mmCIF file of C-alpha atoms in Angstrom:
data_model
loop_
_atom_site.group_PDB
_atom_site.id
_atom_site.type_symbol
_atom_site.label_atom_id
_atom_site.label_comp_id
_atom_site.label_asym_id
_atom_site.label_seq_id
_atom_site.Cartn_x
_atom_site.Cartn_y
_atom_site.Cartn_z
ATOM 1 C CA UNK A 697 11.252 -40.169 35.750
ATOM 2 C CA UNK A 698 13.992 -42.805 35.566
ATOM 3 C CA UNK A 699 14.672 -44.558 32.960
ATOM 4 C CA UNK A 700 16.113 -48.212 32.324
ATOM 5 C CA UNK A 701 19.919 -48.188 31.602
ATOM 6 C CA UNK A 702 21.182 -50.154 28.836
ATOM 7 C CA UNK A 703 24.947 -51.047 28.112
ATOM 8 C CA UNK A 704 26.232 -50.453 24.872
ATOM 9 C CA UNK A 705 29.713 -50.459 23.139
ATOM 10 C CA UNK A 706 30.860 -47.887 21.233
ATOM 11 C CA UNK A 707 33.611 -47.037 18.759
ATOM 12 C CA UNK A 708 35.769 -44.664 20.834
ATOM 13 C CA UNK A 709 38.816 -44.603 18.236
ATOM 14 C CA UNK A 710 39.451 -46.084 15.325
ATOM 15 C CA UNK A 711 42.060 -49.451 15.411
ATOM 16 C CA UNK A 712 45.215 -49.658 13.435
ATOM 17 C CA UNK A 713 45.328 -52.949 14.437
ATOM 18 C CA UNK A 714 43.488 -55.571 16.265
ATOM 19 C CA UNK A 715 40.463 -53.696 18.218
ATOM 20 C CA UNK A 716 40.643 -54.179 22.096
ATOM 21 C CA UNK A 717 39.263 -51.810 25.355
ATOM 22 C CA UNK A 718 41.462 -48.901 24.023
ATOM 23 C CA UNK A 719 39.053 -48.319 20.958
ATOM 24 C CA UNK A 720 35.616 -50.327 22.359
ATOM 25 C CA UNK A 721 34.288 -48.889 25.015
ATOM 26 C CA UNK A 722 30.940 -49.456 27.502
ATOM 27 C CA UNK A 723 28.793 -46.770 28.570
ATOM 28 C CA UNK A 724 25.047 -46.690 29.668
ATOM 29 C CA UNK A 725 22.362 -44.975 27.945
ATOM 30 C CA UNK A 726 18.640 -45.059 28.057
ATOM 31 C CA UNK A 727 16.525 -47.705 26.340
ATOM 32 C CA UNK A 728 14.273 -46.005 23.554
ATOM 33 C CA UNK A 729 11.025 -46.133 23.358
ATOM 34 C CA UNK A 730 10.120 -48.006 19.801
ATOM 35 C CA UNK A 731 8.548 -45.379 17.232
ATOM 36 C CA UNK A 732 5.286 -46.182 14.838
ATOM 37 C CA UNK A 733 6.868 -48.907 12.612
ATOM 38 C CA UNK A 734 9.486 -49.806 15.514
ATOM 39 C CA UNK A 735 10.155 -52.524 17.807
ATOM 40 C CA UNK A 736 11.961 -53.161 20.864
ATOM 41 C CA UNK A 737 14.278 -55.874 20.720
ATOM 42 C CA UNK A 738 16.151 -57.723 23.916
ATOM 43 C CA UNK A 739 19.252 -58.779 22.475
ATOM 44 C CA UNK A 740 20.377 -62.347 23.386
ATOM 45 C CA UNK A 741 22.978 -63.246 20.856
ATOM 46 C CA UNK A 742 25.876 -61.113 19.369
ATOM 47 C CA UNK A 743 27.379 -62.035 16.141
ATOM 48 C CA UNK A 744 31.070 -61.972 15.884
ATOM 49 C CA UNK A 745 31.895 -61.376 12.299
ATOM 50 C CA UNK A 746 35.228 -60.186 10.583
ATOM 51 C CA UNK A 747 33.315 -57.102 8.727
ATOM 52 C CA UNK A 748 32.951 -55.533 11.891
ATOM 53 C CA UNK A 749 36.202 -54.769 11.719
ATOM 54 C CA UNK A 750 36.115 -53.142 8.310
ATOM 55 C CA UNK A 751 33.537 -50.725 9.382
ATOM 56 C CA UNK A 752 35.469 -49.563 12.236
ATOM 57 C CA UNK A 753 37.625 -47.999 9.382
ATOM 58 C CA UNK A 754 37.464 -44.754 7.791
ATOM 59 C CA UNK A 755 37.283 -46.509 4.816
ATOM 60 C CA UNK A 756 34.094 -47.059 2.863
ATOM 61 C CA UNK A 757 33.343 -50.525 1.248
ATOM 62 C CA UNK A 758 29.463 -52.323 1.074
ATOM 63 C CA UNK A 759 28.603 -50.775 4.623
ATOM 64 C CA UNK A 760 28.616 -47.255 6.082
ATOM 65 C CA UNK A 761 31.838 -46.960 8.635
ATOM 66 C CA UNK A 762 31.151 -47.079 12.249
ATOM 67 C CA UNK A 763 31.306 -42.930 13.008
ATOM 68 C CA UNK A 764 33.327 -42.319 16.038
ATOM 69 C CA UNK A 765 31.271 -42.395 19.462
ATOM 70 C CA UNK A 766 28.497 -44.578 17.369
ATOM 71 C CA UNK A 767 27.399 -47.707 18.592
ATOM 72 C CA UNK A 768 29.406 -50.918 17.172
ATOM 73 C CA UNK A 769 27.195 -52.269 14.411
ATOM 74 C CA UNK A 770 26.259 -56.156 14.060
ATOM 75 C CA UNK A 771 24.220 -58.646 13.640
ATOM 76 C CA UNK A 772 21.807 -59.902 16.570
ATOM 77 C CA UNK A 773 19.412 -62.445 17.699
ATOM 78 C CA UNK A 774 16.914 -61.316 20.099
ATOM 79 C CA UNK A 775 13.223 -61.395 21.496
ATOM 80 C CA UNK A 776 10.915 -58.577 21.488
ATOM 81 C CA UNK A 777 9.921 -56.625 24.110
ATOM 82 C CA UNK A 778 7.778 -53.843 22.447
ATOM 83 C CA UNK A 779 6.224 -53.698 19.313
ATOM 84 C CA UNK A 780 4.529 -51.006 17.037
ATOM 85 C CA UNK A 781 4.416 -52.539 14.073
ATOM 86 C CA UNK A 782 1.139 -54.862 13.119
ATOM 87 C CA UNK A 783 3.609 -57.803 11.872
ATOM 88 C CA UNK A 784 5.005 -58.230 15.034
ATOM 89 C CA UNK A 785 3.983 -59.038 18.627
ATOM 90 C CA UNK A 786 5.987 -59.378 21.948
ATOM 91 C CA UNK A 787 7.724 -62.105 22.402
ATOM 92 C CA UNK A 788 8.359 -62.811 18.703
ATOM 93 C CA UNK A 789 12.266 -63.865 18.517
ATOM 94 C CA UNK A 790 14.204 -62.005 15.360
ATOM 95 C CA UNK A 791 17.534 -61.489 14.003
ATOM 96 C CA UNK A 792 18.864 -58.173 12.565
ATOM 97 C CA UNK A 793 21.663 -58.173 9.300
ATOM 98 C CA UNK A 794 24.072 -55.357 10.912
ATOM 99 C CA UNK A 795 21.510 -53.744 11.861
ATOM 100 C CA UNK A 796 21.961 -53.940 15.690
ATOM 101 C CA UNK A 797 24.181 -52.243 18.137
ATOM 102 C CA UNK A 798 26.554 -54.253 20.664
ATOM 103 C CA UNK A 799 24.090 -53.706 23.954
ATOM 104 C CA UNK A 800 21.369 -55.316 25.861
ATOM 105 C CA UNK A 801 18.258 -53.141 24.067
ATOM 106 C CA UNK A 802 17.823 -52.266 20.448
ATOM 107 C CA UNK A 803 15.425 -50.136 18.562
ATOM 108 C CA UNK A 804 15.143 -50.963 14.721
ATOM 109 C CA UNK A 805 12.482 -50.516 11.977
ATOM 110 C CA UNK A 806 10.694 -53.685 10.953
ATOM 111 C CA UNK A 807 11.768 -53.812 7.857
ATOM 112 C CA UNK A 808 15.541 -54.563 9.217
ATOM 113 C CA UNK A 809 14.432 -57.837 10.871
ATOM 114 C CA UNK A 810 12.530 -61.332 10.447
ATOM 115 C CA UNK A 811 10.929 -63.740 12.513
ATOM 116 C CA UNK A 812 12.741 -66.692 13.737
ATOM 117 C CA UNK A 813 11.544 -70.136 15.997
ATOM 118 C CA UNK A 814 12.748 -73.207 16.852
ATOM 119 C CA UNK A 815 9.992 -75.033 14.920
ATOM 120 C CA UNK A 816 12.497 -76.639 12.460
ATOM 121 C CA UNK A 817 13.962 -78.416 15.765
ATOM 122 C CA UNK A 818 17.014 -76.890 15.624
ATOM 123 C CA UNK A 819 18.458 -74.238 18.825
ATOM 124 C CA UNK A 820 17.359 -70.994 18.156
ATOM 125 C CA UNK A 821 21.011 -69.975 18.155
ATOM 126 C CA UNK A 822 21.453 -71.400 14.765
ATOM 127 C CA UNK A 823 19.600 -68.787 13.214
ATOM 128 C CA UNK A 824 22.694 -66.513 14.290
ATOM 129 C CA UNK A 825 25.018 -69.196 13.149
ATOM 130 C CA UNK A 826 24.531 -71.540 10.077
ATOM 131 C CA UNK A 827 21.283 -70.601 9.512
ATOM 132 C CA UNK A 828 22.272 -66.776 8.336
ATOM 133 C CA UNK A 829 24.694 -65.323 6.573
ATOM 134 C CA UNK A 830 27.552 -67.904 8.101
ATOM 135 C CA UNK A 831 26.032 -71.172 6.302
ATOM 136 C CA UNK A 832 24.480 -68.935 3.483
ATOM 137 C CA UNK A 833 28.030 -67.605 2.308
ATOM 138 C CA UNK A 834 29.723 -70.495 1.885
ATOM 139 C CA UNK A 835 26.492 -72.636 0.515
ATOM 140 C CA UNK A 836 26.116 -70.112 -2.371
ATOM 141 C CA UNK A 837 30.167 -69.416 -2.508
ATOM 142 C CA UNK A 838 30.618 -73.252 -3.556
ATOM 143 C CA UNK A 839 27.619 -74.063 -5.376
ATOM 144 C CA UNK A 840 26.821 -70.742 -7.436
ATOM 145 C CA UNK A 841 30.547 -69.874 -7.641
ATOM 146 C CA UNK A 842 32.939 -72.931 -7.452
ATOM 147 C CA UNK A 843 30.424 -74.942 -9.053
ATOM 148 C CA UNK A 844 32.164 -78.429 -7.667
ATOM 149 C CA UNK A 845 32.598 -81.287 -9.778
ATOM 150 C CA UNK A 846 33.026 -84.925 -8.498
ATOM 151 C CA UNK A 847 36.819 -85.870 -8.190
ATOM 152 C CA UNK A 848 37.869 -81.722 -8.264
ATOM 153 C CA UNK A 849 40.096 -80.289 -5.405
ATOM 154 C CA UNK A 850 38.738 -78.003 -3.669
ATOM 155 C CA UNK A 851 40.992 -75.645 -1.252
ATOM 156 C CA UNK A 852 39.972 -73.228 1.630
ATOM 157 C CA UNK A 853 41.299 -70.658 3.795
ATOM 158 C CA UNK A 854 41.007 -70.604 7.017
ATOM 159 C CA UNK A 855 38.652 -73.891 6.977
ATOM 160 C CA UNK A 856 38.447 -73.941 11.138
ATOM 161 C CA UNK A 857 36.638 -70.795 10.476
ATOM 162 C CA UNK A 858 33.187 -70.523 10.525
ATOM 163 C CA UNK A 859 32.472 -70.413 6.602
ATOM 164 C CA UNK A 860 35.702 -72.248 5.944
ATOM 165 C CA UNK A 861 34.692 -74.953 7.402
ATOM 166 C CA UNK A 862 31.228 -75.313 6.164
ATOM 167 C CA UNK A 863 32.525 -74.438 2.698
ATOM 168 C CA UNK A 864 34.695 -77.503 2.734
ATOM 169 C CA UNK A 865 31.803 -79.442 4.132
ATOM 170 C CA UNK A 866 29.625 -78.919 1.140
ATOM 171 C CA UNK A 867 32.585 -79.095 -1.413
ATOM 172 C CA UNK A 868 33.071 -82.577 -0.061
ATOM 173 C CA UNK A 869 29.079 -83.471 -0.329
ATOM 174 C CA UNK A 870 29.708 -82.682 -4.168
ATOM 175 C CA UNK A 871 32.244 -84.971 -4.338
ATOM 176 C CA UNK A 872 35.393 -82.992 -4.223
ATOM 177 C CA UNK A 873 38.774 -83.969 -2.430
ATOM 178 C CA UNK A 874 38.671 -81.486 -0.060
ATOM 179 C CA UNK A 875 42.084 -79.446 1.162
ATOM 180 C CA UNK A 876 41.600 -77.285 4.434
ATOM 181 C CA UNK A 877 44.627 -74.549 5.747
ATOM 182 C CA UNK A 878 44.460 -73.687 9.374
ATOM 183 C CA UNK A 879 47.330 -71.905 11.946
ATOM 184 C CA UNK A 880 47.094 -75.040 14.478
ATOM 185 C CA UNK A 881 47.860 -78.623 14.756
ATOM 186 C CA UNK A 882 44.891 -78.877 16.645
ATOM 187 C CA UNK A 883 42.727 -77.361 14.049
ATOM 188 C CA UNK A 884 43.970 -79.450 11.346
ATOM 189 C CA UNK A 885 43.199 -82.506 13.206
ATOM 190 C CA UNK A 886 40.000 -81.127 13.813
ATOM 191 C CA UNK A 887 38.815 -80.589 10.240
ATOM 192 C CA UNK A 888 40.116 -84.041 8.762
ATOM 193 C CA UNK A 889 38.805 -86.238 11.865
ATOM 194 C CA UNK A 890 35.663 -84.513 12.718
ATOM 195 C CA UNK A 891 34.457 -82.590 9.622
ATOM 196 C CA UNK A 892 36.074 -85.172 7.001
ATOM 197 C CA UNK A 893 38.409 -82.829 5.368
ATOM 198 C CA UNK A 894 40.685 -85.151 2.931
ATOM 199 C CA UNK A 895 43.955 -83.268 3.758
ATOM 200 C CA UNK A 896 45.197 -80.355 6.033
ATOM 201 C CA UNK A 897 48.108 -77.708 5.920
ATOM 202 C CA UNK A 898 49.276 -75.975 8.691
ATOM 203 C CA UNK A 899 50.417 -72.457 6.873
ATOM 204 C CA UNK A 900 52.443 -71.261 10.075
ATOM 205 C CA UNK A 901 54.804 -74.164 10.092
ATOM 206 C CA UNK A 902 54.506 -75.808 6.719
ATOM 207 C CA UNK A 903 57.676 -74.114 5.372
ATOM 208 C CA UNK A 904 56.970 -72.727 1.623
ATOM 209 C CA UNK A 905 53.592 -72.356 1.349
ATOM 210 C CA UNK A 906 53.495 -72.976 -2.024
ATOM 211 C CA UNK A 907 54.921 -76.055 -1.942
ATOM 212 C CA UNK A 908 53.447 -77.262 0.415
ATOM 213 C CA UNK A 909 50.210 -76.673 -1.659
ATOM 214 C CA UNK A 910 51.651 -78.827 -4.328
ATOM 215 C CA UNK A 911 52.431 -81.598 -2.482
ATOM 216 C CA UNK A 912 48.826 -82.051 -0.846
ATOM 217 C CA UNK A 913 47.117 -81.108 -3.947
ATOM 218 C CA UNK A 914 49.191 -83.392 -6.176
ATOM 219 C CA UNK A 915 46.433 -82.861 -8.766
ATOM 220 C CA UNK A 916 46.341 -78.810 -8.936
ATOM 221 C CA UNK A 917 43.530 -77.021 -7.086
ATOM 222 C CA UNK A 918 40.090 -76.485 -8.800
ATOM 223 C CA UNK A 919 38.729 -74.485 -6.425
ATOM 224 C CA UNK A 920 39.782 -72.323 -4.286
ATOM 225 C CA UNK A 921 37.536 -70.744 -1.111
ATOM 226 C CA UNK A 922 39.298 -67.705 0.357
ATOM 227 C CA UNK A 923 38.968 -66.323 3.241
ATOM 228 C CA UNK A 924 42.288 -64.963 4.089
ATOM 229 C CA UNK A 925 44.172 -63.060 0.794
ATOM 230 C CA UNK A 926 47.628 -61.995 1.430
ATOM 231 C CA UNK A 927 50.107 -64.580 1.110
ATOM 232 C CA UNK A 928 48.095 -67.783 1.316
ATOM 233 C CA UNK A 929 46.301 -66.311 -2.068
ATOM 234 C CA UNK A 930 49.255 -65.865 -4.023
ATOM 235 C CA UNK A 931 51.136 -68.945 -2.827
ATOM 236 C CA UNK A 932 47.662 -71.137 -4.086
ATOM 237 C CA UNK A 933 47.468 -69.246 -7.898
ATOM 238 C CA UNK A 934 51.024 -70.798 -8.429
ATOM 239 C CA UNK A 935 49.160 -73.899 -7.828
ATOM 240 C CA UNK A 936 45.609 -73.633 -9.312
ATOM 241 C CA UNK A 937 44.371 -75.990 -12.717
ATOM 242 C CA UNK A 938 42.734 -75.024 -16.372
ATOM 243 C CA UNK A 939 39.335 -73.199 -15.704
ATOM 244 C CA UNK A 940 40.107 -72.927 -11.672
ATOM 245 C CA UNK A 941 37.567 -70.959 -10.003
ATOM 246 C CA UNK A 942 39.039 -68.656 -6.972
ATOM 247 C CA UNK A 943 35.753 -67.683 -4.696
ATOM 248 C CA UNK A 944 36.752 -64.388 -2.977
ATOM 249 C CA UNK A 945 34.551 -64.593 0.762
ATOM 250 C CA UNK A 946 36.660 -62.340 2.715
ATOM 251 C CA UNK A 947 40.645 -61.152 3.466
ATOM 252 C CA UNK A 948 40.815 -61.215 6.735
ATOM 253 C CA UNK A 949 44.760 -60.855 6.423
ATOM 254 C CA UNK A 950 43.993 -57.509 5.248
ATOM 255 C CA UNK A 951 42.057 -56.330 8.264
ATOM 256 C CA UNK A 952 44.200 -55.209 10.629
ATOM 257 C CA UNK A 953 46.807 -52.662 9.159
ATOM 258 C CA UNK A 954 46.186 -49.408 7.596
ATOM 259 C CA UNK A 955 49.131 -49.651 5.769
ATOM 260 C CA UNK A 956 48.064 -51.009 1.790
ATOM 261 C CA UNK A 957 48.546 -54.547 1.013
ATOM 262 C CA UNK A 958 50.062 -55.308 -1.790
ATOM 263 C CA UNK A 959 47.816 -57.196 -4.755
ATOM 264 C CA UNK A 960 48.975 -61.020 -5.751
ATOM 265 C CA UNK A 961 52.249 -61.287 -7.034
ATOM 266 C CA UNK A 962 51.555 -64.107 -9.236
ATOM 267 C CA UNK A 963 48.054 -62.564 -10.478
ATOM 268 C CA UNK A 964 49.379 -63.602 -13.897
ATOM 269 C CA UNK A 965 48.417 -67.357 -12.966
ATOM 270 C CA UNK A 966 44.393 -66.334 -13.232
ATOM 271 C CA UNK A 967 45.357 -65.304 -17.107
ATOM 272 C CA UNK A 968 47.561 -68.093 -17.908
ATOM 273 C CA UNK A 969 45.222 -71.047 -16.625
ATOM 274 C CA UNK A 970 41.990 -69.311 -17.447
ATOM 275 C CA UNK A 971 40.878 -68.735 -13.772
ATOM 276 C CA UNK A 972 37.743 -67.029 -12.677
ATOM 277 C CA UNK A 973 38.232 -64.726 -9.426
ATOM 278 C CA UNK A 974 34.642 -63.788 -8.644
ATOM 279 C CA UNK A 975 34.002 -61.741 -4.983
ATOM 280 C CA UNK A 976 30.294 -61.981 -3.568
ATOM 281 C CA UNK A 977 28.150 -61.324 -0.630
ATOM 282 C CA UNK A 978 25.107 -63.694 0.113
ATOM 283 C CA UNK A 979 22.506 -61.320 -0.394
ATOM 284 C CA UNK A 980 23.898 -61.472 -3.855
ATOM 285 C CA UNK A 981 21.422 -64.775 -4.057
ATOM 286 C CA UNK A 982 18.865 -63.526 -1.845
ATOM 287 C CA UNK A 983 15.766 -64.474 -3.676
ATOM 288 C CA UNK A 984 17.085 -68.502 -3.210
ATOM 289 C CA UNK A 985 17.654 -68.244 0.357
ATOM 290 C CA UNK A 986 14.677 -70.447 1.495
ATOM 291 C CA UNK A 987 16.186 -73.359 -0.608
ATOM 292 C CA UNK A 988 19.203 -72.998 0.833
ATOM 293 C CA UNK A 989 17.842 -73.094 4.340
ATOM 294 C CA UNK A 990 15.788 -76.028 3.302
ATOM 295 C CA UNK A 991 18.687 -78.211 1.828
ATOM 296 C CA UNK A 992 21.226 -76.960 5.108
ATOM 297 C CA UNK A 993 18.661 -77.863 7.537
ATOM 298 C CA UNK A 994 18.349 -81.375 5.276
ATOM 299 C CA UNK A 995 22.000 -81.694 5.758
ATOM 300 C CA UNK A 996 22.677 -81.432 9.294
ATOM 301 C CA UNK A 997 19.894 -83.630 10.008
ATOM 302 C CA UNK A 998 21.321 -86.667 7.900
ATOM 303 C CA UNK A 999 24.818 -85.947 10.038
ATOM 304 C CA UNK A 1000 26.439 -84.201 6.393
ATOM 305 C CA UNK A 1001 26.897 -81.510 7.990
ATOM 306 C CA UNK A 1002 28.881 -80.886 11.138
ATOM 307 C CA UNK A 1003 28.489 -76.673 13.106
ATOM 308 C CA UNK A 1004 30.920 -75.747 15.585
ATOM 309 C CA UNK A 1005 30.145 -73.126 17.474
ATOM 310 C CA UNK A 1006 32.534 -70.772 20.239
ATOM 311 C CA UNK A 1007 29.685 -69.086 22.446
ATOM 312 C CA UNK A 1008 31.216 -66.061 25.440
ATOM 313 C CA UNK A 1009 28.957 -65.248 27.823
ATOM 314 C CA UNK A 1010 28.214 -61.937 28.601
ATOM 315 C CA UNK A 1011 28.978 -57.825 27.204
ATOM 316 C CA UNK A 1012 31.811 -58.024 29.176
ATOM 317 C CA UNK A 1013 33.690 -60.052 27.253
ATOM 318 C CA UNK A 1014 32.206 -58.799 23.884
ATOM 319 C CA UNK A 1015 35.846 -56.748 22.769
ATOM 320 C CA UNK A 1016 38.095 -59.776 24.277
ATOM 321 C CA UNK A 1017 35.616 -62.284 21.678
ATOM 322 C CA UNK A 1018 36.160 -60.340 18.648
ATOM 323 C CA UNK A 1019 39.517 -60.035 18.945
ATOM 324 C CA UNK A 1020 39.822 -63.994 18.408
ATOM 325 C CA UNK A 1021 38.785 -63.950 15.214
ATOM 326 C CA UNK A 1022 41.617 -62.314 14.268
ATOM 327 C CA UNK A 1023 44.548 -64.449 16.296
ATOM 328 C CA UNK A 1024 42.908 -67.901 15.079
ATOM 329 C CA UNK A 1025 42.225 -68.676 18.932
ATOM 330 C CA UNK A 1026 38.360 -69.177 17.785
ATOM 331 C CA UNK A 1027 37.076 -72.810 16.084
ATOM 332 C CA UNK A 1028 33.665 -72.117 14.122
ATOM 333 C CA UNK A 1029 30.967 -69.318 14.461
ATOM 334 C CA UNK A 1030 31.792 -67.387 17.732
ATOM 335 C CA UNK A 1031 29.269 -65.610 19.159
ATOM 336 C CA UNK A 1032 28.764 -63.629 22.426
ATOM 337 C CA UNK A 1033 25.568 -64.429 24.616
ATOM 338 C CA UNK A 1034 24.011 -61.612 26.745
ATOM 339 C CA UNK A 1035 21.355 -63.874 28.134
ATOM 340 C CA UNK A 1036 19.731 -67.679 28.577
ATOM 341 C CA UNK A 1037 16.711 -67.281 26.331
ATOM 342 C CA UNK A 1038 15.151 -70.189 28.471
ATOM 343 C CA UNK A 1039 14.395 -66.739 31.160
ATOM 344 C CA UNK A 1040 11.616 -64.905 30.883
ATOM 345 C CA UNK A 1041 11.717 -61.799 29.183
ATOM 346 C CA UNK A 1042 10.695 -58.533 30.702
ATOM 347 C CA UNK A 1043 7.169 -56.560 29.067
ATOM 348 C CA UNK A 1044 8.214 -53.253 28.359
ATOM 349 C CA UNK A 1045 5.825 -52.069 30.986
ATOM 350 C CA UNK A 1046 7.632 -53.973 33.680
ATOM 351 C CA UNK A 1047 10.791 -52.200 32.620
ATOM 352 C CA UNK A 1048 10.008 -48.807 33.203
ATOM 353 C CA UNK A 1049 8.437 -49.867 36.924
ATOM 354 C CA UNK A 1050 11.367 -51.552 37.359
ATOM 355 C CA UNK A 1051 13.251 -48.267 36.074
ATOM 356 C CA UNK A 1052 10.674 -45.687 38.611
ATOM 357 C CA UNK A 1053 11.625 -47.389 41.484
#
């Protein structure tokens, strides 16, 4: 008997640099049937998130590395199609936490996913977007972490991005004067006329860094929510106040060389003006998550809170998508859609007819 294809990309070698076709490739290989505690999911959104790219290293860090010929690893949001599991039924839409492979059909336990709807009245895409670990990060970054004061300044990395720019967001809801870097004109404008950034530096033509730090943060930096590492951190410690708090989210400068980066130069500035440096994921603050859905979802219905989100259609054009996040061509969560969730989806039944024909 036949059996339903499903595309899938897979780690064919590992990147020393940006991933592209050379290292992601697409093959076909049968859809799985779900086992006792199982489901079936049809994937409709892929996640495009800068740990990928860690775990396509050798190198170990908070995930398992991507073995070569495995399927690339992500989060998803998806419907299912086949259930055996009692707390789920067909149709049910979920998201998997890097669970999920880059391809049309996953299989997964049920205790790797949760239920999502658009009941709140937001698109069901959010809960791919600001609703998971993209709003969560930089919600719990800022609050828990940078603990924002009214009149502080508050910094970020790569603010176009899709944390950056919610972290500045909810800095400036505190009442922070908020300071966004970005590697475009375009994106500056962006962040001070549509998501009410204070101030914006471009770090690719400002000249010395540093300085240029200085003069937009006339009053020393506060906080400081980075997303980069590399240069941009060690030009901002020459520049940070008494009791700063640095908020380590990623280092996305670091991702795309195998050769080692070195650490801060100026690390002496977190001794001499007291800093804390504090690194985090958001399952960190897991048992607090419905709050801070509750007080997002408050947010972006009073208008605080502005999402921008870069959606590619189709598999195809999966490897292509990634790769933006790494050459700053991408403005807020990007995210790769496999299919309209307004279509119906197929029963699992119907797929294997359609598959014996």
């Amino acid at each position: 008997m036949n059996t339903l294809r499903n595309r899938q990309l897979y780690l064919h070698a590992r990147p020393s640099g940006i991933p592209t076709s050379d290292h992601i490739h697409q093959r076909e290989v049968p859809v799985r049937c779900p086992a006792q505690g199982q489901v079936l999911i049809e994937n409709l959104y892929l996640s495009m998130d800068p740990a990928i790219r860690g775990w396509m290293s050798e190198k170990a860090n908070y995930f398992v590395p991507i073995a070569l010929g495995e399927a690339i690893r992500g989060s998803t949001l998806g419907r299912i199609i086949e259930s055996r599991h009692p707390d789920f039924r067909v149709g049910d839409h979920v998201v998997g936490i890097a669970c999920n492979a880059w391809e049309d059909f996953s299989v997964v336990g049920a205790e790797q996913i949760y239920k999502v709807s658009t009941d709140n009245g937001f698109p069901l895409n959010y809960h791919v977007s600001i609703f998971s670990a993209v709003g969560l990060t930089p919600y719990f970054g800022v609050l828990e972490i940078g603990k924002p004061q009214p009149g502080e300044t508050a910094l970020i990395s790569a603010a176009a991005g899709a944390c950056g720019s919610l972290a500045g967001q909810i800095a400036r809801i505190k009442g922070c004067r908020v300071v966004g870097m970005a590697g475009t004109d375009e994106k500056c404008r962006w962040i001070v006329e549509e998501l009410g950034f204070d101030a914006a530096i471009n770090y690719k033509t400002c000249g010395d860094l540093s300085a240029a730090i200085g003069k937009t943060c006339p009053q020393g930096v506060d906080i400081f929510f980075d997303n980069v590492g590399g240069e941009i951190l060690d030009a901002t410690l020459l520049n940070l106040n008494k009791f700063a708090r640095v908020i380590f989210c990623g280092a996305i400068a670091n991702y795309n060389t195998e050769t080692a980066i070195p650490g801060p130069y100026n690390y002496w500035q977190i001794l001499a003006k007291s800093a804390t440096v504090r690194g985090f994921l958001s399952i960190d603050f897991l048992d607090q998550f419905p709050q801070a859905l509750e007080q997002i979802s408050a947010w972006l219905r009073d208008g605080q809170l502005t999402f921008a989100e870069d959606i590619v259609e189709g598999l195809e054009h999966t490897v292509e998508a990634f790769s933006r996040l790494f050459t700053g061509e991408n403005k807020g969560k990007l995210m790769v859609r496999l299919r309209d969730e307004r279509n119906p989806a197929p029963l699992f039944s119907d797929l294997c007819l359609e598959a014996e024909e």
